[in-house]
CSV table of C-alpha atoms and ligand atoms in Angstrom, one decimal:
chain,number,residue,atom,x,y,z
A,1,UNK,CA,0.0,0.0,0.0
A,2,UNK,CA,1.3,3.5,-0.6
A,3,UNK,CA,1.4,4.9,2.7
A,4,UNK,CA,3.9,5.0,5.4
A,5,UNK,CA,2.4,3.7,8.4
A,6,UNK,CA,3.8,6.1,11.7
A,7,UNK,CA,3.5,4.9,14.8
A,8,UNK,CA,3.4,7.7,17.9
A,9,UNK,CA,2.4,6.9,21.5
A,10,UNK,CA,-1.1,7.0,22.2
A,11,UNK,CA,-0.7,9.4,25.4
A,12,UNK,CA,2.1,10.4,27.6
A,13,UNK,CA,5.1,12.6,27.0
A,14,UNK,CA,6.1,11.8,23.8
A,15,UNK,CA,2.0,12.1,22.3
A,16,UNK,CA,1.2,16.0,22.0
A,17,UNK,CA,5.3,17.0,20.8
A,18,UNK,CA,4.6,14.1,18.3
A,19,UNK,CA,1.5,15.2,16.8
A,20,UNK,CA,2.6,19.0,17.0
A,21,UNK,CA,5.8,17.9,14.6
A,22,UNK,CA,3.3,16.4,12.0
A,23,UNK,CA,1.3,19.4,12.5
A,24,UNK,CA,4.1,21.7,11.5
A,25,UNK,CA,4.9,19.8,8.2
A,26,UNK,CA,1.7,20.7,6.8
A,27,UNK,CA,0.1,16.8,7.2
A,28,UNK,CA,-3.4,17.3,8.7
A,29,UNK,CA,-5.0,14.4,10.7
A,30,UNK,CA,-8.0,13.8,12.7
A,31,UNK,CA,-7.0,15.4,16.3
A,32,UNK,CA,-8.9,13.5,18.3
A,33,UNK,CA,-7.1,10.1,18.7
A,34,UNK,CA,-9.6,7.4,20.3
A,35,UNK,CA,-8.9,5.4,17.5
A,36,UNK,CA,-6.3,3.1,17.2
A,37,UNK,CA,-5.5,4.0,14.1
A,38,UNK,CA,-6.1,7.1,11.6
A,39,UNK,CA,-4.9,9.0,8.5
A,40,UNK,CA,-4.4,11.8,7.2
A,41,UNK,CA,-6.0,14.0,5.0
A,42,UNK,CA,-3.6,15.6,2.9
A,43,UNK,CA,-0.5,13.2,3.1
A,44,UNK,CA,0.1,9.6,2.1
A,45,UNK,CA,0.6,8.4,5.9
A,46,UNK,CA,-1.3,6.3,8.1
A,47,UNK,CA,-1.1,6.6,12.1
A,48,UNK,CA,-0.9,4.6,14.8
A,49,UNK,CA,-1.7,5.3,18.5
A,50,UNK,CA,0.3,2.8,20.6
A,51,UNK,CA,2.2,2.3,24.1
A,52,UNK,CA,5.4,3.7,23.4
A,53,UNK,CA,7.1,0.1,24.8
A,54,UNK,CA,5.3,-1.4,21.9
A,55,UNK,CA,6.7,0.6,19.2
A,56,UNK,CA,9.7,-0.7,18.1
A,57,UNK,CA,8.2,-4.3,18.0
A,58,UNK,CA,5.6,-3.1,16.1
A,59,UNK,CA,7.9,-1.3,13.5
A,60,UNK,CA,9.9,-4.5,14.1
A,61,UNK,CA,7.1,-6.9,13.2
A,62,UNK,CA,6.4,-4.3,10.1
A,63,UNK,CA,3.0,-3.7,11.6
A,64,UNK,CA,4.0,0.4,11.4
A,65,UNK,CA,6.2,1.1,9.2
A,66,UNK,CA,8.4,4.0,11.4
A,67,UNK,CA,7.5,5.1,14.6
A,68,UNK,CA,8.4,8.2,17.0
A,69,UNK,CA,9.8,6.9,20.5
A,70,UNK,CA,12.5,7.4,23.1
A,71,UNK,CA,16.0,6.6,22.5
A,72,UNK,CA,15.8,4.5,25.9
A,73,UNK,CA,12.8,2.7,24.8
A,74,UNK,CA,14.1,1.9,21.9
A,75,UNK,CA,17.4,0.7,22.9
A,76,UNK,CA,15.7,-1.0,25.6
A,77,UNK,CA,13.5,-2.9,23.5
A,78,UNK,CA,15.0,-3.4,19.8
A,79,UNK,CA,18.9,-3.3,18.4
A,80,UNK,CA,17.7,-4.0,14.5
A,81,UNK,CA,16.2,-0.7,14.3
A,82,UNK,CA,17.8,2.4,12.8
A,83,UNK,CA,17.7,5.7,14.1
A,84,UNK,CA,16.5,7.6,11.3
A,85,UNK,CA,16.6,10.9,12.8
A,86,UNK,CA,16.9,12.5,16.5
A,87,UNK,CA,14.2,14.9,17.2
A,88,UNK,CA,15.6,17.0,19.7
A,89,UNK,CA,12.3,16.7,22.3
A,90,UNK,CA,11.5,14.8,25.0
A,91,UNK,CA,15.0,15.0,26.5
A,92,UNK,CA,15.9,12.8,29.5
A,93,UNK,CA,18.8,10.8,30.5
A,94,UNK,CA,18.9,7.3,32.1
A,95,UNK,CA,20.6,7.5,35.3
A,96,UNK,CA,21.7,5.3,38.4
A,97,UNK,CA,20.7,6.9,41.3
A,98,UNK,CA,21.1,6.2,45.1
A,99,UNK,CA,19.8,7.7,48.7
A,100,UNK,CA,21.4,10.4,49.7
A,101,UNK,CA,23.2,9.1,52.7
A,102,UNK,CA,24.6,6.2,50.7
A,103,UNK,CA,28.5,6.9,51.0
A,104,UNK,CA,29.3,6.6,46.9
A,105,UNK,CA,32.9,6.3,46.0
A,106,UNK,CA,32.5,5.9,42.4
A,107,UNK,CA,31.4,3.0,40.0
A,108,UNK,CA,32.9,1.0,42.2
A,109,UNK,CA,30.5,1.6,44.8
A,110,UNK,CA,27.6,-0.8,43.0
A,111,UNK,CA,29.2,-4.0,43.2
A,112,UNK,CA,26.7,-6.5,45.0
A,113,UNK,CA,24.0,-4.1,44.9
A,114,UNK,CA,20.1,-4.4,43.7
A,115,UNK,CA,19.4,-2.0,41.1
A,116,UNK,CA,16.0,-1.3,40.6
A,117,UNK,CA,15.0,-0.6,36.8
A,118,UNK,CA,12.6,-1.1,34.2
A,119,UNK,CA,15.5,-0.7,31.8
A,120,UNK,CA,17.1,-4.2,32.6
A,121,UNK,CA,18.7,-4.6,29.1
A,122,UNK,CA,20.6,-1.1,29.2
A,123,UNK,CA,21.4,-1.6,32.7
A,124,UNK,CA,23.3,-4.6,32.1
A,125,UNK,CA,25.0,-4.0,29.0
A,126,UNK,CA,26.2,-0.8,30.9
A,127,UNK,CA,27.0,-2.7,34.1
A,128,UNK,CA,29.0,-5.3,32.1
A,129,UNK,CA,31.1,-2.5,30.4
A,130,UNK,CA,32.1,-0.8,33.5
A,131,UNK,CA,33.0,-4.6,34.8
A,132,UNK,CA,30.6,-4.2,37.3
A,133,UNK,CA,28.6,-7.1,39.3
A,134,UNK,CA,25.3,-6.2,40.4
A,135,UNK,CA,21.7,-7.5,40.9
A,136,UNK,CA,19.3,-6.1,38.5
A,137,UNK,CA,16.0,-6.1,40.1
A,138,UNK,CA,13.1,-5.2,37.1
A,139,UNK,CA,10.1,-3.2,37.8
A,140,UNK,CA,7.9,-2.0,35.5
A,141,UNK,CA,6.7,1.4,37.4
A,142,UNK,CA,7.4,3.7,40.2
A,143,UNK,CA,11.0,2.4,40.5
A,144,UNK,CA,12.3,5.8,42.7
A,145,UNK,CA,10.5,4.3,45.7
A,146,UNK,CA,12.3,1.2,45.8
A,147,UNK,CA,15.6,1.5,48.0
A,148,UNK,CA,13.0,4.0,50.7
A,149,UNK,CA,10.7,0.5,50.9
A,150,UNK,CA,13.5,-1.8,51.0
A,151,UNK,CA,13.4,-3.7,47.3
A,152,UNK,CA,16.5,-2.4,46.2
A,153,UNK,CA,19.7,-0.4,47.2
A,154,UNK,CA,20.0,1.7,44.0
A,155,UNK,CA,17.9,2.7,41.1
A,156,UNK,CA,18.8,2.9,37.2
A,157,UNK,CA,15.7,5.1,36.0
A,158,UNK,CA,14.7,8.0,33.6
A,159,UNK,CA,15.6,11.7,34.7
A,160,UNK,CA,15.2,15.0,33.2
A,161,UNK,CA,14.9,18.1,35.9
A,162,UNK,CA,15.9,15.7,38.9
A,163,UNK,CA,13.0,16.4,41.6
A,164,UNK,CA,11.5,13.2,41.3
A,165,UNK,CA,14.7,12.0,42.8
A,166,UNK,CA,15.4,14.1,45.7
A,167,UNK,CA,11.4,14.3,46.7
A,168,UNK,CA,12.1,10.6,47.2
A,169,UNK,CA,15.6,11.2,48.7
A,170,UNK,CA,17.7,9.8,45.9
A,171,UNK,CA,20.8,11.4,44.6
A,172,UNK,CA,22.0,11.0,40.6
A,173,UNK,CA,25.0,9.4,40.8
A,174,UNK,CA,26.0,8.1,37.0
A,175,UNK,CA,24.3,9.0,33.8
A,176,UNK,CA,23.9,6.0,31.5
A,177,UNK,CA,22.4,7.5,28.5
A,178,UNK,CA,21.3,10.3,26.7
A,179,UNK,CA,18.2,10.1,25.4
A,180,UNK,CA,15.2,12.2,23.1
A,181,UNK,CA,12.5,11.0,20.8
A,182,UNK,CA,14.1,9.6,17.7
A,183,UNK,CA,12.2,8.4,14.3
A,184,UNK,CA,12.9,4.9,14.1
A,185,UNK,CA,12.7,2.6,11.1
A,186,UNK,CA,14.2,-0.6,10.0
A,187,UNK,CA,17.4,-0.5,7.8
A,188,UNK,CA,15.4,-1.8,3.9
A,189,UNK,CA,12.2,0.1,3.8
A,190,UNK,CA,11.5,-0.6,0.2
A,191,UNK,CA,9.8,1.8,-2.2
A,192,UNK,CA,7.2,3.5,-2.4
A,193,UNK,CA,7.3,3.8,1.4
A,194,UNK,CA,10.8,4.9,1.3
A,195,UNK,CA,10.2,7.8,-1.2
A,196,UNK,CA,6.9,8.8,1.2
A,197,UNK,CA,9.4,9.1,4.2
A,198,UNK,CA,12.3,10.8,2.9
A,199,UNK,CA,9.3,13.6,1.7
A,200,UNK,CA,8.7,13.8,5.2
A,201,UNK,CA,12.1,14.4,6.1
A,202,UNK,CA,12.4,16.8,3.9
A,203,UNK,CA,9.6,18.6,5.9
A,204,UNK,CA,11.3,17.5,9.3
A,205,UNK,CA,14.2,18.9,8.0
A,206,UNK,CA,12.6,22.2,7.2
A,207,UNK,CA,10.2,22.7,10.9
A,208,UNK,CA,13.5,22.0,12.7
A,209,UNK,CA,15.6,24.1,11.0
A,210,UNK,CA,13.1,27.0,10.9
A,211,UNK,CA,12.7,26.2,15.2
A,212,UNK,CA,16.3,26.7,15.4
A,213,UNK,CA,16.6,29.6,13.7
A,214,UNK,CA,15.2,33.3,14.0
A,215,UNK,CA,14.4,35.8,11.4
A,216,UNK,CA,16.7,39.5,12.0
A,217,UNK,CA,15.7,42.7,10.3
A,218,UNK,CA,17.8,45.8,11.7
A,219,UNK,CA,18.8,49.4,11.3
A,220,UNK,CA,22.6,50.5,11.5
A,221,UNK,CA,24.5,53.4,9.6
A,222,UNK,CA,26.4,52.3,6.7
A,223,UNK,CA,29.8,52.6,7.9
A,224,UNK,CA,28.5,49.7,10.7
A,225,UNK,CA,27.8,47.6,7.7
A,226,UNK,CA,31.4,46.1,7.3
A,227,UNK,CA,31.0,45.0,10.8
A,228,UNK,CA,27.8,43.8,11.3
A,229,UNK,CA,28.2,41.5,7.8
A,230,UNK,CA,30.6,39.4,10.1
A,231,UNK,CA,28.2,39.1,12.6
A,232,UNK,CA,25.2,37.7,10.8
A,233,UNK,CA,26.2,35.4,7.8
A,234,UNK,CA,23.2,34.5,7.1
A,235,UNK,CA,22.1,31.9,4.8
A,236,UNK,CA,24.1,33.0,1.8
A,237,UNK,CA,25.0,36.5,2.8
A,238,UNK,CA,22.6,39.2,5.0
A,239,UNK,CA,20.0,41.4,2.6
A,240,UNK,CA,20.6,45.2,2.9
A,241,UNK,CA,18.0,47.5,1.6
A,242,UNK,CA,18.8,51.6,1.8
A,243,UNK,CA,16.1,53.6,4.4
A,244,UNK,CA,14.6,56.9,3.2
A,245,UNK,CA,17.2,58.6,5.8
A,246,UNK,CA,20.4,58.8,3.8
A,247,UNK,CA,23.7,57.5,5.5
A,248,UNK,CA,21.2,54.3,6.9
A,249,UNK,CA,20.3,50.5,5.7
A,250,UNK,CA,18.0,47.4,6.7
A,251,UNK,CA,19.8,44.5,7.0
A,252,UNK,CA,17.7,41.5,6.9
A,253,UNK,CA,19.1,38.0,8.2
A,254,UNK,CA,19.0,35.0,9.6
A,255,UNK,CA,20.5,33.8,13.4
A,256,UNK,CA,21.0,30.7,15.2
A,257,UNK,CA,18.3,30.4,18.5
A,258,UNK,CA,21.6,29.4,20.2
A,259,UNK,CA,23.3,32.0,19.6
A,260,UNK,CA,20.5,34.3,19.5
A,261,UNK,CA,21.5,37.0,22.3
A,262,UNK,CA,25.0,37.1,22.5
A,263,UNK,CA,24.4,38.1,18.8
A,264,UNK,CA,22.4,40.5,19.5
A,265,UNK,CA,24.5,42.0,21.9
A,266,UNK,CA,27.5,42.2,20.0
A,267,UNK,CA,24.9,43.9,17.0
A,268,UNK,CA,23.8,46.6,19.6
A,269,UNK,CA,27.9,47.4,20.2
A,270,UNK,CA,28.0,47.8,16.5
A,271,UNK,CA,25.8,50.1,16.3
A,272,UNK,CA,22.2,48.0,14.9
A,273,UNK,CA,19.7,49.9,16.0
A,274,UNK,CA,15.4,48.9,16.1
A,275,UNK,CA,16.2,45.4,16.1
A,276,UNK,CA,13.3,43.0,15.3
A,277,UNK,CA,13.4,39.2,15.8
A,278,UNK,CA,10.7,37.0,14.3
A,279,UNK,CA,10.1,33.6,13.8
A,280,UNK,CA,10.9,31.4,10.8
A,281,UNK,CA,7.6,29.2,9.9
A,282,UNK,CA,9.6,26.8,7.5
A,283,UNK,CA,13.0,26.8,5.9
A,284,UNK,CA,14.5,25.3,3.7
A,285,UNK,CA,18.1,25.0,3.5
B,1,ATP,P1,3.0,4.4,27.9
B,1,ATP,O1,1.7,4.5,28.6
B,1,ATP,O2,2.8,4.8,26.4
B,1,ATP,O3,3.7,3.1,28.1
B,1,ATP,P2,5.0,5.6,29.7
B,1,ATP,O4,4.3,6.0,31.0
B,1,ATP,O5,5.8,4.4,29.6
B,1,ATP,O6,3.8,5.6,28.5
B,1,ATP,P3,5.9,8.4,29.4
B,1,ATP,O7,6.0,8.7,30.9
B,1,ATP,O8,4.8,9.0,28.7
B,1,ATP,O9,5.9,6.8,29.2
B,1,ATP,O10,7.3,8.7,28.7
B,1,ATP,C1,7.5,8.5,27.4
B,1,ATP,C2,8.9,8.8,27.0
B,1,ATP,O11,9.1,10.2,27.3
B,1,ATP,C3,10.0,8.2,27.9
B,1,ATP,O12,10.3,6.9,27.4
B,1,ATP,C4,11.2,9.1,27.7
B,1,ATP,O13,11.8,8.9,26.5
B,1,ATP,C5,10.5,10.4,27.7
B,1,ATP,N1,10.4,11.0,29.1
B,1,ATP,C6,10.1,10.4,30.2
B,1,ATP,N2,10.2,11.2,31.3
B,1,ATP,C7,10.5,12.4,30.8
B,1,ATP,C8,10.6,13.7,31.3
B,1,ATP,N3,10.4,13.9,32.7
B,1,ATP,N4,10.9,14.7,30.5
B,1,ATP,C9,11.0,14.5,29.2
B,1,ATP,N5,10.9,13.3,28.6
B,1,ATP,C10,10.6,12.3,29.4
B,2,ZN,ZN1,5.7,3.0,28.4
């Protein structure tokens, strides 16, 4: 059939960032998502609402054809899969933590310990390649209240500000792995469906770069000009259009979110005047 079957998780953190990306390359969809399954309206592609632990067996069992999950998840649950391209949301690291009064000296410091986790697979493969011997105890929820109720002595588990951990009195004491949503896919999807997804990453390609970039229109005298050129490359080179006021120019340009203020500082110095920042809806590189 000539549609690529996506798989996104039905709801939790990954669900509304999911949808939202789809959104922003133009594919419209039914919002409401009861269904198990749905497609859209203006795009060859199919979706499917799933637990995001069942993804990559799904995609692996070619039930979806791609799918939008964690890195952990995914590493977690499938190694044939490909990463076809990090997302850069839903950030989060798998981390080994322990309570606080625990005296940790190190890696060391986990031999003949129970780890708590419902990431068994990563935890071993980690503990293994530090040379490590420890008890892997899985559980498959609320694994930061294990040590305070006496099921384990450490926890491996999934942290992004920390306050989960030290409302339950548990301090961070190795980071395992760094994780975001990826688009996952197997290695030999076959045409058409591999001509269907690389036009959606060519719209991926363009919301991203268009969120990580801003749009820079300015005023300076012309003998800033020089100066300011150096400052914002641009895509090719800044746009500079004359103002009614002799001696002036608009420069028009584009800046990297990154580096967004420390440019605009160093503009200001310059001598940029009636700066105005505005976002980039698509772009296209
Ligand atoms: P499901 O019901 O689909 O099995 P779940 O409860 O297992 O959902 P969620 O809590 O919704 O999973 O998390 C989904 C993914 O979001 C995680 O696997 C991880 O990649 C990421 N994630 C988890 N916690 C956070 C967080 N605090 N901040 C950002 N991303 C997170
Ligand atoms: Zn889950």
């Amino acid at each position: 059939m000539n549609t690529l079957k996506l798989a996104v998780q039905k709801s939790g953190r990954l669900s509304e960032t999911s949808l939202k990306l789809i959104k922003e390359c133009g594919i419209t969809f039914q919002t409401r998502i009861a269904k198990l399954k749905a497609g859209a309206f203006n795009f060859p592609m199919e979706f499917l609402y799933l637990r995001d632990d069942d993804i990559p067996g799904y995609v692996a069992d070619q039930v979806a054809d791609v799918g939008i999950v964690g890195k952990n998840v995914l590493l977690e649950k499938n190694d044939e899969l490909e990463i076809i391209k990090e997302l850069g949301f839903s950030k989060c690291r798998l981390s080994i933590a322990v309570p606080k009064e625990f005296d940790y000296q190190g890696i060391e410091s986990l031999n003949g310990l129970n780890i708590a986790t419902s990431y068994p697979r990563i935890l071993a493969k980690y503990l293994k390649q530090q040379d490590i011997d420890a008890d892997i105890h899985e559980i498959s929820g609320s694994v930061e209240i294990a040590p305070s109720i006496g099921l384990a002595q450490a926890v491996c588990d999934i942290v992004s500000t920390g306050s989960t951990l030290v409302s339950n009195g548990l301090v961070e004491v190795e980071v395992i792995l760094n994780s975001e949503a990826v688009l996952v896919g197997p290695p030999d999807l076959a045409e058409p469906k591999r001509k269907i997804l690389d036009q959606f990453l060519f719209r991926v390609n363009a919301v991203q770069a268009a969120n990580n970039n801003k749009y820079i229109l300015l005023n300076a005298p012309d003998q800033a000009i020089t100066r300011i050129i150096q400052l914002l490359p641009g895509m090719r080179s800044p746009t500079i259009v004359p103002l009614a006021q002799k001696g002036w120019s608009s420069l028009h340009s584009v800046v990297k979110e990154d580096d967004f203020w420390e440019v605009i500082e160093n503009l200001r110095e310059a001598g940029a005047e009636g700066i105005l920042v505005v976002p980039i809806e698509k772009m296209i590189l």
